[in-house]
Tab-separated table of C-alpha atoms in Angstrom:
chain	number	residue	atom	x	y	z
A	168	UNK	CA	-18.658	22.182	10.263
A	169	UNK	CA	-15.269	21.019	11.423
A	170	UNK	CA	-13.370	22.292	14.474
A	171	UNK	CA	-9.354	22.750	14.894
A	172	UNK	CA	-8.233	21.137	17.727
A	173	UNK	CA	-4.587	21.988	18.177
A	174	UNK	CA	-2.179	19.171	18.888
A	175	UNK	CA	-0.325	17.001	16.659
A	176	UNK	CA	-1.558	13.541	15.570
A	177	UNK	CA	0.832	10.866	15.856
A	178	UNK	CA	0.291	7.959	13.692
A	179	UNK	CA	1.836	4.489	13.604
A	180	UNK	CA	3.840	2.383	10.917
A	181	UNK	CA	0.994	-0.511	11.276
A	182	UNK	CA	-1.779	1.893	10.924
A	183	UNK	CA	-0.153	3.776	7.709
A	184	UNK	CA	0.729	-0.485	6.571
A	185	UNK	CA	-3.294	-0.914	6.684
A	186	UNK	CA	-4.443	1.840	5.259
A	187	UNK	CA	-2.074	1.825	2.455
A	188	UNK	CA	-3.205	-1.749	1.765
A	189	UNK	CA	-6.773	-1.407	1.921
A	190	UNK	CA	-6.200	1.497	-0.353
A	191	UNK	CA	-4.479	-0.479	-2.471
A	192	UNK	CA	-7.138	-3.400	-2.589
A	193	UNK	CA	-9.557	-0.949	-3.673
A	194	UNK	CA	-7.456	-0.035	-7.105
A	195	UNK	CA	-8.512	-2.015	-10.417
A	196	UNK	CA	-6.332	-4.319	-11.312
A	197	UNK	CA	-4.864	-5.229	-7.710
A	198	UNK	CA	-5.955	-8.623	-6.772
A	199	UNK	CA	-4.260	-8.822	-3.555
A	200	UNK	CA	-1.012	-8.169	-1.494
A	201	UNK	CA	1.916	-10.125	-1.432
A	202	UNK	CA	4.220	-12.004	1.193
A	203	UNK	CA	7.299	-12.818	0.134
A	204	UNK	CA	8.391	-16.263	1.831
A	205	UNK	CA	11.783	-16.784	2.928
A	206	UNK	CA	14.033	-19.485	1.195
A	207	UNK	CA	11.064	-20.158	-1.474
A	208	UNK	CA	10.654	-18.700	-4.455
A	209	UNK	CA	6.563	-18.282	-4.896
A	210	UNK	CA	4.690	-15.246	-2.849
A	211	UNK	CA	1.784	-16.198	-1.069
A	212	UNK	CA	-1.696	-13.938	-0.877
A	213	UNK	CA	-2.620	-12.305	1.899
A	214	UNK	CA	-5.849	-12.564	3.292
A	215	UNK	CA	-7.497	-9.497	4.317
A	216	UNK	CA	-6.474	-9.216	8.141
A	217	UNK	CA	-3.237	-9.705	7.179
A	218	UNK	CA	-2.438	-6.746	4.777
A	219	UNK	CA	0.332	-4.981	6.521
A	220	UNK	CA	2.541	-7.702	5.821
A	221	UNK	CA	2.488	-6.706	2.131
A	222	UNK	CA	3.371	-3.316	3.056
A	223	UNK	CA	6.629	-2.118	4.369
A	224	UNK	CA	6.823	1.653	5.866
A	225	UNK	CA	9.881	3.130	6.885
A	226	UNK	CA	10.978	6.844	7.596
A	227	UNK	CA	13.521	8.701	6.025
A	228	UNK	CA	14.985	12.143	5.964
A	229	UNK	CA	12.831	13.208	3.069
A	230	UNK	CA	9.286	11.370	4.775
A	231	UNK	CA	7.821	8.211	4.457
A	232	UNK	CA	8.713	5.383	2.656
A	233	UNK	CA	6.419	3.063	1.475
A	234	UNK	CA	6.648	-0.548	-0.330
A	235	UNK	CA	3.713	-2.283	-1.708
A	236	UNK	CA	4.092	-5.802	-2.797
A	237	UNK	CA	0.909	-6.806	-4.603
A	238	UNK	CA	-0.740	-9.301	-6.882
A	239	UNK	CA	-2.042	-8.136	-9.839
A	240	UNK	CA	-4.454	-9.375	-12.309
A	241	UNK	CA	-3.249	-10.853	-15.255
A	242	UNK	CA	-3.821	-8.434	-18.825
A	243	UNK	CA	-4.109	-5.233	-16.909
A	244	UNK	CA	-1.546	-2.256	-18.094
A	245	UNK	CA	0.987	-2.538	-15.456
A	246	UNK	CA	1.987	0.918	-16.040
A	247	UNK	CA	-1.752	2.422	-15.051
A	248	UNK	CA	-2.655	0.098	-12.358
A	249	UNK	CA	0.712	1.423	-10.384
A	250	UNK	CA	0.138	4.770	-11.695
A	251	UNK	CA	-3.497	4.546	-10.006
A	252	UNK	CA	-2.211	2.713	-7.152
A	253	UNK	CA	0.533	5.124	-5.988
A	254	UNK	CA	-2.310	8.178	-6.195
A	255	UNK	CA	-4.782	6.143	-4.470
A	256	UNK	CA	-2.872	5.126	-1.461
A	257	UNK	CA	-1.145	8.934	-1.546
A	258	UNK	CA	-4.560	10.425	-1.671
A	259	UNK	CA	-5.923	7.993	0.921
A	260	UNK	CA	-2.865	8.571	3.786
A	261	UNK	CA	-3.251	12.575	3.236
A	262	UNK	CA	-7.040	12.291	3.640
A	263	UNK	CA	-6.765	9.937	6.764
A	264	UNK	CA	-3.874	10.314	8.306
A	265	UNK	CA	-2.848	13.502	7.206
A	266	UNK	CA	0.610	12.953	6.096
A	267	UNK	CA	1.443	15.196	3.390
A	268	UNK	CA	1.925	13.788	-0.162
A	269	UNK	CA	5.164	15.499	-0.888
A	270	UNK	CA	6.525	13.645	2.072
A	271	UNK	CA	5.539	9.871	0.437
A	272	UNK	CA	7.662	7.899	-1.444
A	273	UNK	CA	6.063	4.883	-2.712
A	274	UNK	CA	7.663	1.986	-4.534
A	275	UNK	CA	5.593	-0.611	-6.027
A	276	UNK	CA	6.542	-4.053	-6.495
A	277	UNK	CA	4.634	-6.263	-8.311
A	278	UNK	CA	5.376	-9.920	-7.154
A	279	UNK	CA	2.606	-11.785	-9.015
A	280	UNK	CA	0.286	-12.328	-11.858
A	281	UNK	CA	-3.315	-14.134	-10.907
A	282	UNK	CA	-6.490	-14.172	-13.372
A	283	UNK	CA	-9.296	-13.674	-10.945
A	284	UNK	CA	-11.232	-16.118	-12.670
């Protein structure tokens, strides 16, 4: 059994960066996250330590606002896999950090194709 403890729990835009992007990694269809590189036109991957730079969180009057730039696998419906990404990572920051759906806007932007073979 749980116990209350009041307060409030304050929670930083790095922490909300990695757990949106290991929630993300954990969706079908997302190979990886993405870093855009200045002046060139290619993204790179991240590796796994360095999620958060995939994953831009900002506040705004309305909540949080949250960009993913991932790699996805090539042949997936593009549609679903952000459909089941944005519920994923919504579901995941209400169940860890306890930041309230209704407050989340998340934008997906898909900045790759890979086959994982």
């Amino acid at each position: 059994m749980t116990d209350t403890i009041p307060g409030s729990l304050s929670v930083s835009n790095d922490v909300i960066a990695d757990i949106a992007g290991y929630a993300a990694l954990s969706c079908y269809g997302v190979v990886g996250m993405a870093e855009q590189q200045q002046g060139v036109e290619s993204v790179r991957l991240l590796a796994g330590q360095r999620l958060r730079k995939g994953v831009l969180v900002s506040s705004t009057e309305e909540g949080l606002s949250i960009d993913l730039h991932i790699v996805i696998e090539s042949g997936v419906n593009m549609k679903s896999v952000c459909e089941n990404l944005a519920s994923s990572v919504s579901f995941t920051l209400a169940e860890i950090a306890q930041i309230d759906p209704a407050a989340l806007k998340i934008a997906i932007h898909i900045d790759a194709l890979k086959s994982r073979g």
